[in-house]
Coordinates of N, CA and C in Angstrom, one line a residue:
X1 N -2.3 245.2 195.5 CA -2.3 244.0 194.8 C -0.9 243.5 194.6
X2 N -0.7 242.3 194.8 CA 0.7 241.8 194.7 C 1.1 241.8 193.2
X3 N 2.3 242.2 193.0 CA 2.7 242.2 191.6 C 2.8 240.8 191.0
X4 N 2.5 240.7 189.7 CA 2.6 239.4 189.0 C 4.0 239.1 188.7
X5 N 4.3 237.8 188.8 CA 5.7 237.3 188.5 C 5.7 237.2 187.0
X6 N 6.6 238.1 186.4 CA 6.6 238.1 184.9 C 8.0 237.8 184.4
X7 N 8.5 236.5 184.7 CA 9.9 236.2 184.3 C 9.9 236.1 182.7
X8 N 10.9 236.8 182.2 CA 11.1 236.8 180.7 C 11.6 235.4 180.3
X9 N 10.9 234.9 179.3 CA 11.3 233.6 178.7 C 12.5 233.7 177.8
X10 N 13.4 232.7 177.8 CA 14.5 232.8 176.9 C 14.1 232.9 175.4
X11 N 14.9 233.5 174.6 CA 14.6 233.7 173.2 C 14.3 232.4 172.5
X12 N 15.1 231.3 172.9 CA 15.0 230.0 172.2 C 13.9 229.1 172.8
X13 N 13.1 229.6 173.7 CA 12.1 228.8 174.3 C 11.0 228.4 173.3
X14 N 10.7 227.2 173.4 CA 9.6 226.6 172.5 C 8.6 225.9 173.4
X15 N 7.3 226.1 173.1 CA 6.3 225.4 173.9 C 6.4 223.9 173.9
X16 N 7.1 223.3 172.9 CA 7.2 221.9 172.9 C 8.5 221.4 173.6
X17 N 9.3 222.2 174.1 CA 10.6 221.8 174.8 C 10.3 220.8 175.9
X18 N 9.3 221.1 176.7 CA 9.0 220.3 177.9 C 8.5 218.9 177.4
X19 N 7.6 218.9 176.4 CA 7.1 217.6 175.9 C 8.2 216.8 175.3
X20 N 9.1 217.4 174.6 CA 10.2 216.7 173.9 C 11.1 216.1 174.9
X21 N 11.3 216.7 176.1 CA 12.2 216.2 177.1 C 11.6 214.9 177.7
X22 N 10.3 214.9 177.9 CA 9.6 213.7 178.4 C 9.8 212.6 177.4
X23 N 9.5 212.9 176.1 CA 9.6 211.9 175.1 C 11.0 211.3 175.0
X24 N 12.0 212.2 175.2 CA 13.4 211.8 175.1 C 13.7 210.8 176.2
X25 N 13.2 211.1 177.5 CA 13.4 210.2 178.6 C 12.8 208.9 178.4
X26 N 11.6 208.9 177.8 CA 10.9 207.6 177.5 C 11.7 206.8 176.5
X27 N 12.2 207.4 175.4 CA 13.0 206.7 174.4 C 14.3 206.1 175.0
X28 N 15.0 206.9 175.8 CA 16.2 206.5 176.4 C 15.9 205.3 177.3
X29 N 14.8 205.4 178.1 CA 14.5 204.3 179.0 C 14.2 203.0 178.2
X30 N 13.5 203.1 177.1 CA 13.2 201.9 176.3 C 14.4 201.3 175.7
X31 N 15.3 202.2 175.3 CA 16.6 201.7 174.7 C 17.4 200.9 175.8
X32 N 17.5 201.5 177.0 CA 18.2 200.9 178.1 C 17.6 199.5 178.4
X33 N 16.3 199.4 178.5 CA 15.7 198.1 178.8 C 16.0 197.1 177.6
X34 N 15.9 197.6 176.4 CA 16.2 196.7 175.2 C 17.6 196.2 175.3
X35 N 18.6 197.0 175.6 CA 20.0 196.6 175.7 C 20.2 195.6 176.8
X36 N 19.5 195.8 178.0 CA 19.6 194.8 179.1 C 19.1 193.5 178.7
X37 N 17.9 193.5 178.1 CA 17.3 192.2 177.7 C 18.1 191.5 176.6
X38 N 18.7 192.2 175.7 CA 19.5 191.6 174.6 C 20.8 191.0 175.3
X39 N 21.4 191.7 176.2 CA 22.5 191.2 176.9 C 22.3 190.0 177.7
X40 N 21.1 189.9 178.3 CA 20.8 188.7 179.1 C 20.6 187.5 178.2
X41 N 20.0 187.7 177.0 CA 19.8 186.6 176.1 C 21.1 186.2 175.5
X42 N 22.0 187.1 175.2 CA 23.3 186.8 174.6 C 24.1 185.9 175.5
X43 N 24.0 186.1 176.8 CA 24.8 185.2 177.8 C 24.0 184.0 178.2
X44 N 22.8 183.9 177.7 CA 22.0 182.7 178.0 C 21.3 182.8 179.3
X45 N 20.9 184.0 179.7 CA 20.3 184.3 181.0 C 18.9 183.8 181.1
X46 N 18.2 183.9 180.0 CA 16.8 183.4 179.9 C 16.7 182.2 179.0
X47 N 15.7 181.4 179.3 CA 15.4 180.3 178.4 C 14.1 179.7 178.8
X48 N 13.6 178.8 178.0 CA 12.3 178.2 178.3 C 12.5 176.7 177.9
X49 N 11.8 175.9 178.7 CA 11.7 174.5 178.4 C 10.6 174.2 177.5
X50 N 10.3 172.9 177.2 CA 9.3 172.5 176.3 C 7.9 172.9 176.8
X51 N 7.8 173.2 178.1 CA 6.5 173.6 178.6 C 6.3 175.1 178.6
X52 N 7.3 175.9 178.1 CA 7.2 177.3 178.1 C 7.6 177.9 179.4
X53 N 8.2 177.1 180.3 CA 8.6 177.7 181.6 C 10.0 178.2 181.5
X54 N 10.3 179.3 182.3 CA 11.6 179.9 182.3 C 12.6 179.0 183.0
X55 N 13.7 178.8 182.4 CA 14.7 177.9 183.0 C 16.1 178.7 183.1
X56 N 16.9 178.2 184.0 CA 18.3 178.7 184.1 C 19.2 178.0 183.1
X57 N 20.1 178.8 182.5 CA 21.0 178.2 181.5 C 21.9 177.1 182.1
X58 N 22.3 176.1 181.4 CA 23.3 175.1 181.8 C 24.7 175.6 181.5
X59 N 25.5 175.8 182.5 CA 26.9 176.3 182.2 C 27.7 175.2 181.5
X60 N 28.7 175.7 180.7 CA 29.6 174.7 180.1 C 30.4 174.0 181.1
X61 N 30.4 172.7 181.2 CA 31.1 172.0 182.3 C 32.6 172.1 182.1
X62 N 33.3 172.3 183.2 CA 34.8 172.2 183.1 C 35.2 170.8 183.3
X63 N 36.0 170.3 182.3 CA 36.4 168.9 182.4 C 37.1 168.6 183.7
X64 N 36.8 167.4 184.3 CA 37.5 167.0 185.4 C 38.3 165.7 185.1
X65 N 39.0 165.2 186.1 CA 39.8 163.9 185.8 C 38.8 162.8 185.3
X66 N 39.4 161.9 184.6 CA 38.6 160.8 184.0 C 38.1 159.8 185.0
X67 N 37.0 159.2 184.7 CA 36.5 158.1 185.4 C 36.9 156.8 184.6
X68 N 36.5 155.7 185.1 CA 36.8 154.5 184.4 C 36.1 154.3 183.1
X69 N 35.0 155.2 182.9 CA 34.2 155.1 181.7 C 34.4 156.2 180.7
X70 N 35.4 157.1 181.0 CA 35.6 158.3 180.2 C 36.3 157.9 178.9
X71 N 35.7 158.3 177.8 CA 36.2 158.0 176.4 C 36.3 159.2 175.6
X72 N 37.3 159.2 174.7 CA 37.5 160.3 173.7 C 37.6 159.7 172.4
X73 N 36.9 160.3 171.4 CA 37.0 159.9 170.0 C 37.9 160.9 169.2
X74 N 38.9 160.4 168.6 CA 39.7 161.2 167.6 C 39.2 160.8 166.2
X75 N 38.6 161.8 165.6 CA 38.2 161.6 164.2 C 39.3 162.0 163.3
X76 N 39.9 161.1 162.5 CA 41.0 161.4 161.7 C 40.5 161.2 160.2
X77 N 41.4 161.7 159.3 CA 41.0 161.5 157.9 C 41.3 160.1 157.4
X78 N 41.8 159.2 158.4 CA 42.0 157.8 158.0 C 41.1 156.9 158.9
X79 N 40.2 157.5 159.6 CA 39.3 156.7 160.4 C 39.2 157.2 161.9
X80 N 38.4 156.6 162.7 CA 38.2 157.0 164.1 C 39.0 156.2 165.0
X81 N 39.5 156.8 166.1 CA 40.2 156.2 167.2 C 39.5 156.5 168.5
X82 N 39.1 155.5 169.2 CA 38.4 155.7 170.5 C 39.4 155.3 171.6
X83 N 39.5 156.3 172.5 CA 40.5 156.1 173.6 C 39.7 156.0 174.9
X84 N 40.0 154.9 175.7 CA 39.5 154.8 177.1 C 40.5 155.4 178.0
X85 N 40.2 156.4 178.8 CA 41.1 157.0 179.7 C 41.2 156.3 181.0
X86 N 42.4 156.3 181.6 CA 42.5 155.7 182.9 C 42.0 156.6 184.0
X87 N 41.6 156.0 185.1 CA 41.1 156.8 186.2 C 42.1 157.0 187.3
X88 N 43.3 156.6 187.1 CA 44.4 156.7 188.2 C 45.5 157.7 187.8
X89 N 45.2 158.5 186.7 CA 46.1 159.6 186.3 C 45.4 160.9 186.2
X90 N 44.9 161.4 187.3 CA 43.9 162.5 187.3 C 44.5 163.8 186.7
X91 N 45.8 164.1 187.0 CA 46.4 165.3 186.5 C 46.5 165.3 184.9
X92 N 47.0 164.2 184.4 CA 47.2 164.0 183.0 C 45.8 164.0 182.3
X93 N 44.9 163.2 182.8 CA 43.6 163.1 182.1 C 42.8 164.4 182.1
X94 N 42.9 165.1 183.2 CA 42.2 166.4 183.2 C 42.8 167.4 182.2
X95 N 44.1 167.4 182.1 CA 44.7 168.2 181.1 C 44.3 167.8 179.7
X96 N 44.3 166.5 179.4 CA 43.9 166.0 178.1 C 42.4 166.4 177.8
X97 N 41.6 166.2 178.8 CA 40.1 166.5 178.6 C 39.9 168.0 178.3
X98 N 40.6 168.8 179.0 CA 40.5 170.3 178.8 C 40.9 170.6 177.3
X99 N 42.0 170.0 176.9 CA 42.5 170.3 175.5 C 41.4 169.8 174.5
X100 N 40.8 168.7 174.8 CA 39.7 168.2 173.9 C 38.5 169.1 173.9
X101 N 38.1 169.5 175.2 CA 36.9 170.3 175.3 C 37.1 171.7 174.7
X102 N 38.3 172.2 174.8 CA 38.6 173.6 174.2 C 38.9 173.5 172.7
X103 N 38.8 172.3 172.1 CA 39.0 172.2 170.7 C 40.4 172.3 170.2
X104 N 41.4 172.2 171.1 CA 42.8 172.4 170.8 C 43.3 171.3 169.8
X105 N 42.7 170.2 169.8 CA 43.2 169.1 168.9 C 42.5 169.1 167.6
X106 N 41.5 169.9 167.4 CA 40.8 169.9 166.1 C 41.7 170.5 165.0
X107 N 41.7 169.8 163.9 CA 42.5 170.3 162.7 C 44.0 170.4 163.1
X108 N 44.4 169.3 163.8 CA 45.9 169.2 164.1 C 46.3 167.9 163.3
X109 N 47.6 167.6 163.4 CA 48.2 166.5 162.6 C 49.0 165.6 163.5
X110 N 49.1 164.4 163.0 CA 50.2 163.5 163.4 C 51.4 163.8 162.7
X111 N 52.3 164.5 163.3 CA 53.5 165.0 162.6 C 54.7 164.1 162.6
X112 N 54.6 163.1 163.5 CA 55.8 162.2 163.6 C 55.3 160.7 163.7
X113 N 55.7 159.9 162.7 CA 55.3 158.5 162.6 C 56.5 157.6 162.5
X114 N 56.7 156.7 163.5 CA 57.7 155.7 163.4 C 57.0 154.3 163.6
X115 N 57.0 153.6 162.5 CA 56.2 152.4 162.4 C 56.2 151.5 163.6
X116 N 57.4 151.1 164.0 CA 57.6 150.1 165.1 C 57.9 150.8 166.4
X117 N 57.3 152.0 166.6 CA 57.5 152.7 167.8 C 56.2 153.4 168.3
X118 N 55.9 154.5 167.5 CA 54.7 155.3 167.9 C 54.3 156.2 166.8
X119 N 53.0 156.8 167.0 CA 52.6 157.9 166.2 C 52.3 159.1 167.1
X120 N 52.8 160.2 166.7 CA 52.8 161.4 167.7 C 52.1 162.6 167.1
X121 N 51.3 163.2 167.9 CA 50.5 164.4 167.4 C 50.3 165.4 168.6
X122 N 49.4 166.3 168.4 CA 48.9 167.2 169.4 C 49.7 168.5 169.7
X123 N 50.6 168.8 168.7 CA 51.4 170.0 168.9 C 51.3 171.0 167.7
X124 N 50.9 170.5 166.5 CA 50.9 171.3 165.3 C 49.6 171.2 164.6
X125 N 49.1 172.4 164.1 CA 47.9 172.4 163.3 C 48.2 171.9 161.9
X126 N 47.1 171.8 161.1 CA 47.3 171.4 159.7 C 48.1 172.5 158.9
X127 N 48.2 173.7 159.4 CA 49.0 174.7 158.8 C 50.5 174.7 159.3
X128 N 50.8 173.8 160.2 CA 52.1 173.7 160.8 C 52.4 174.7 161.9
X129 N 51.3 175.3 162.4 CA 51.5 176.2 163.6 C 51.4 175.4 164.9
X130 N 52.1 175.9 165.9 CA 52.0 175.3 167.2 C 50.6 175.6 167.8
X131 N 49.9 174.6 168.4 CA 48.5 174.8 168.8 C 48.4 175.8 170.0
X132 N 49.3 175.8 170.9 CA 49.3 176.7 172.0 C 50.6 176.8 172.8
X133 N 51.4 177.8 172.4 CA 52.7 177.9 173.0 C 52.7 178.2 174.5
X134 N 51.5 178.7 175.0 CA 51.4 179.1 176.4 C 50.7 178.1 177.3
X135 N 50.5 176.9 176.8 CA 49.8 175.9 177.6 C 50.7 175.4 178.7
X136 N 50.1 175.4 179.9 CA 50.9 175.1 181.1 C 51.5 173.7 181.1
X137 N 52.6 173.5 181.7 CA 53.2 172.2 181.8 C 52.4 171.2 182.7
X138 N 52.5 170.0 182.5 CA 51.7 169.0 183.2 C 52.7 168.1 184.0
X139 N 52.4 167.9 185.3 CA 53.3 167.1 186.1 C 53.2 165.6 185.7
X140 N 54.3 165.0 185.7 CA 54.4 163.5 185.4 C 53.6 162.8 186.5
X141 N 53.0 161.6 186.0 CA 52.3 160.7 187.0 C 52.9 159.3 186.7
X142 N 54.1 159.1 187.2 CA 54.8 157.9 187.0 C 54.7 157.0 188.3
X143 N 54.4 155.8 188.1 CA 54.3 154.9 189.2 C 54.6 153.4 188.7
X144 N 54.4 152.5 189.7 CA 54.6 151.1 189.3 C 53.6 150.6 188.3
X145 N 52.5 151.3 188.2 CA 51.4 150.8 187.3 C 51.5 151.6 185.9
X146 N 52.6 152.3 185.7 CA 52.7 153.1 184.4 C 53.4 152.2 183.4
X147 N 52.6 151.8 182.3 CA 53.1 151.0 181.3 C 52.7 151.5 179.9
X148 N 53.7 151.6 179.1 CA 53.5 152.0 177.7 C 53.4 150.8 176.8
X149 N 52.3 150.0 177.0 CA 52.0 148.9 176.2 C 51.5 149.3 174.8
X150 N 51.4 148.3 173.9 CA 50.9 148.6 172.6 C 49.5 149.2 172.6
X151 N 49.2 150.2 171.9 CA 48.0 150.9 171.8 C 47.6 151.8 173.0
X152 N 48.6 152.0 173.9 CA 48.3 153.0 175.0 C 48.7 154.4 174.5
X153 N 48.1 155.4 175.1 CA 48.4 156.8 174.8 C 49.1 157.4 175.9
X154 N 50.1 158.2 175.6 CA 51.0 158.8 176.6 C 51.3 160.2 176.2
X155 N 51.7 161.0 177.2 CA 52.1 162.4 177.0 C 53.5 162.5 176.5
X156 N 53.7 163.2 175.4 CA 55.1 163.5 174.9 C 55.7 164.6 175.7
X157 N 57.0 164.7 175.8 CA 57.7 165.7 176.6 C 59.1 165.8 176.2
X158 N 59.8 166.7 176.9 CA 61.3 166.8 176.7 C 62.0 165.9 177.7
X159 N 63.3 166.0 177.8 CA 64.0 165.2 178.8 C 63.8 165.7 180.2
X160 N 63.3 166.9 180.3 CA 63.1 167.4 181.7 C 61.8 166.9 182.3
X161 N 61.8 166.7 183.6 CA 60.6 166.2 184.3 C 59.5 167.2 184.2
X162 N 58.3 166.8 184.2 CA 57.1 167.6 184.2 C 57.1 168.6 183.1
X163 N 57.5 168.2 181.9 CA 57.6 169.1 180.8 C 56.5 168.9 179.7
X164 N 55.6 167.9 179.9 CA 54.5 167.7 179.0 C 53.6 168.9 178.9
X165 N 53.1 169.1 177.7 CA 52.1 170.2 177.5 C 50.9 169.7 176.8
X166 N 50.9 169.7 175.4 CA 49.8 169.3 174.6 C 50.1 168.1 173.8
X167 N 51.4 167.8 173.5 CA 51.7 166.7 172.7 C 51.4 165.3 173.3
X168 N 51.1 164.4 172.5 CA 50.8 163.0 172.9 C 51.3 162.0 171.9
X169 N 51.4 160.8 172.2 CA 51.7 159.7 171.2 C 51.0 158.5 171.6
X170 N 50.7 157.6 170.6 CA 50.1 156.3 170.8 C 51.2 155.3 170.4
X171 N 51.4 154.4 171.4 CA 52.4 153.4 171.2 C 51.9 152.3 170.2
X172 N 52.7 152.1 169.1 CA 52.3 151.1 168.1 C 52.8 149.7 168.4
X173 N 53.7 149.6 169.4 CA 54.2 148.3 169.9 C 54.4 148.5 171.4
X174 N 54.8 147.4 172.0 CA 55.0 147.4 173.5 C 56.4 148.1 173.7
X175 N 56.3 149.3 174.2 CA 57.5 150.1 174.5 C 57.9 150.1 176.0
X176 N 57.2 149.3 176.8 CA 57.4 149.4 178.2 C 58.7 148.8 178.7
X177 N 59.4 148.0 177.9 CA 60.6 147.4 178.2 C 61.8 148.2 177.7
X178 N 61.6 149.4 177.1 CA 62.7 150.1 176.6 C 63.5 150.7 177.7
X179 N 64.8 150.6 177.7 CA 65.7 151.2 178.6 C 66.8 152.0 177.8
X180 N 66.9 153.3 178.1 CA 67.9 154.1 177.4 C 69.3 153.8 177.8
X181 N 70.3 154.3 177.0 CA 71.7 154.1 177.4 C 72.0 154.7 178.8
X182 N 71.3 155.7 179.1 CA 71.5 156.3 180.4 C 71.0 155.5 181.6
X183 N 70.2 154.4 181.3 CA 69.7 153.6 182.3 C 68.2 154.0 182.6
X184 N 67.7 155.0 182.1 CA 66.4 155.5 182.4 C 65.4 154.6 181.6
X185 N 64.3 154.2 182.2 CA 63.3 153.4 181.6 C 62.3 154.2 180.9
X186 N 61.7 153.7 179.8 CA 60.7 154.4 179.1 C 59.5 154.7 180.0
X187 N 59.1 153.7 180.8 CA 57.9 153.8 181.6 C 58.2 154.8 182.8
X188 N 59.4 155.1 183.1 CA 59.7 156.0 184.2 C 59.8 157.5 183.6
X189 N 59.5 157.6 182.3 CA 59.6 158.9 181.7 C 58.3 159.4 181.2
X190 N 57.5 158.6 180.5 CA 56.3 159.0 179.8 C 55.1 158.4 180.5
X191 N 54.1 159.3 180.8 CA 52.9 159.0 181.5 C 51.9 158.4 180.5
X192 N 51.6 157.1 180.7 CA 50.5 156.5 179.9 C 49.2 156.7 180.6
X193 N 48.2 157.3 179.9 CA 47.0 157.7 180.6 C 45.7 157.1 180.0
X194 N 45.9 156.2 179.0 CA 44.7 155.6 178.4 C 45.1 154.6 177.4
X195 N 44.1 153.9 176.8 CA 44.4 152.9 175.8 C 43.4 153.0 174.6
X196 N 43.8 152.6 173.5 CA 42.9 152.6 172.3 C 42.0 151.3 172.4
X197 N 40.7 151.5 172.5 CA 39.8 150.4 172.5 C 39.0 150.2 171.2
X198 N 39.0 151.2 170.4 CA 38.4 151.0 169.0 C 39.3 151.8 168.0
X199 N 39.5 151.2 166.9 CA 40.3 151.8 165.9 C 41.8 151.5 165.9
X200 N 42.1 150.3 166.5 CA 43.5 149.9 166.5 C 44.0 149.8 165.0
X201 N 43.1 149.4 164.1 CA 43.5 149.2 162.7 C 43.8 150.6 162.1
X202 N 43.2 151.7 162.6 CA 43.5 153.0 162.2 C 44.9 153.4 162.6
X203 N 45.2 153.1 163.9 CA 46.5 153.4 164.4 C 47.5 152.7 163.6
X204 N 47.3 151.4 163.2 CA 48.2 150.6 162.4 C 48.4 151.3 161.0
X205 N 47.2 151.7 160.4 CA 47.3 152.4 159.1 C 48.1 153.6 159.1
X206 N 47.9 154.4 160.2 CA 48.7 155.7 160.3 C 50.2 155.3 160.5
X207 N 50.5 154.3 161.2 CA 51.9 153.9 161.5 C 52.5 153.4 160.2
X208 N 51.7 153.0 159.2 CA 52.3 152.5 158.0 C 52.3 153.5 156.8
X209 N 52.0 154.7 157.1 CA 52.0 155.7 156.0 C 53.5 155.9 155.5
X210 N 53.6 156.4 154.3 CA 55.0 156.7 153.8 C 55.5 157.9 154.6
X211 N 56.8 157.8 155.0 CA 57.4 158.9 155.7 C 58.7 159.4 155.0
X212 N 59.0 160.6 155.2 CA 60.2 161.2 154.7 C 61.1 161.8 155.8
X213 N 62.3 162.1 155.4 CA 63.3 162.6 156.4 C 62.8 164.0 156.9
X214 N 62.9 164.2 158.2 CA 62.5 165.4 158.9 C 63.7 166.1 159.4
X215 N 64.0 167.3 158.8 CA 65.2 168.0 159.2 C 65.1 168.5 160.6
X216 N 63.9 168.7 161.2 CA 63.8 169.1 162.5 C 64.2 168.1 163.5
X217 N 63.7 166.9 163.3 CA 64.0 165.8 164.3 C 65.2 165.0 163.9
X218 N 65.7 165.1 162.7 CA 66.8 164.3 162.2 C 66.5 162.9 162.0
X219 N 65.3 162.5 161.7 CA 64.9 161.1 161.5 C 63.9 161.0 160.4
X220 N 63.7 159.9 159.9 CA 62.8 159.6 158.8 C 61.4 159.3 159.5
X221 N 60.6 160.4 159.7 CA 59.4 160.2 160.5 C 58.3 161.2 160.0
X222 N 58.5 162.0 159.0 CA 57.5 163.0 158.6 C 56.6 162.4 157.6
X223 N 55.3 162.2 157.9 CA 54.4 161.7 156.9 C 54.4 162.4 155.6
X224 N 54.4 161.7 154.5 CA 54.4 162.3 153.2 C 53.0 162.8 152.9
X225 N 51.9 162.1 153.3 CA 50.6 162.5 153.2 C 50.2 163.1 154.6
X226 N 49.3 164.1 154.6 CA 48.9 164.7 155.8 C 47.9 163.8 156.6
X227 N 48.2 163.5 157.8 CA 47.4 162.7 158.7 C 46.7 163.7 159.7
X228 N 45.4 163.9 159.5 CA 44.8 165.0 160.2 C 43.8 164.5 161.3
X229 N 43.9 165.1 162.5 CA 42.9 164.9 163.5 C 41.8 165.9 163.2
X230 N 40.7 165.5 162.6 CA 39.7 166.4 162.2 C 39.0 167.0 163.4
X231 N 38.7 166.2 164.4 CA 38.2 166.6 165.7 C 38.4 165.6 166.8
X232 N 38.4 166.1 168.0 CA 38.5 165.3 169.2 C 37.3 165.6 170.1
X233 N 36.6 164.6 170.5 CA 35.4 164.8 171.3 C 35.3 163.8 172.5
X234 N 34.8 164.4 173.6 CA 34.5 163.5 174.8 C 33.2 162.8 174.5
X235 N 33.2 161.5 174.5 CA 31.9 160.8 174.1 C 31.2 160.1 175.3
X236 N 31.9 160.1 176.5 CA 31.3 159.5 177.7 C 32.1 159.9 178.9

């Protein structure tokens, strides 16, 4: 008769060990599936329409250069300003639209106001912080059709070419005929990329706020009251 296999069981062997292992695998599997489903929902991977059908999520659109109908609304604490963007300044308008879409102009201020010149914002928050020191420079788009007429919006910059980043200004008068002592024309320096089509009265009201001397700029241009851009939104 063949001998029986009589392997000695380990001292810590329990009849339920095998059953517990199966249960553990089941629990782990359920947890893994739950994590995957939760992750998909968090990134918007599943969705249903009004008919209960599964749909693909709509990705957040990346702003492109403006068309002739692209408008941006600046909601300020003094009223709304609606800007119609030009369609012939693609680099500048795409940069501006990205800043708007990313919320960079929300809760920022008009930090520089010169009544018979312009109102300037887009660089500082209501707390006085720079909105984005790492924002890439924007190439100038200067041409024969570049005019800083009254109520046009243009990019602020240093004296260096292609140095605009986030700052902008709205011309409160016609500045297109300005020629500096160096012979450089205003229109050959600052890219005008849109115009105010609604809220010119708001621009005028901001231009007329009381201002104080600004040690940084060395001019009397700092608003005494805070002029806030509450939000900036693309509306068409």
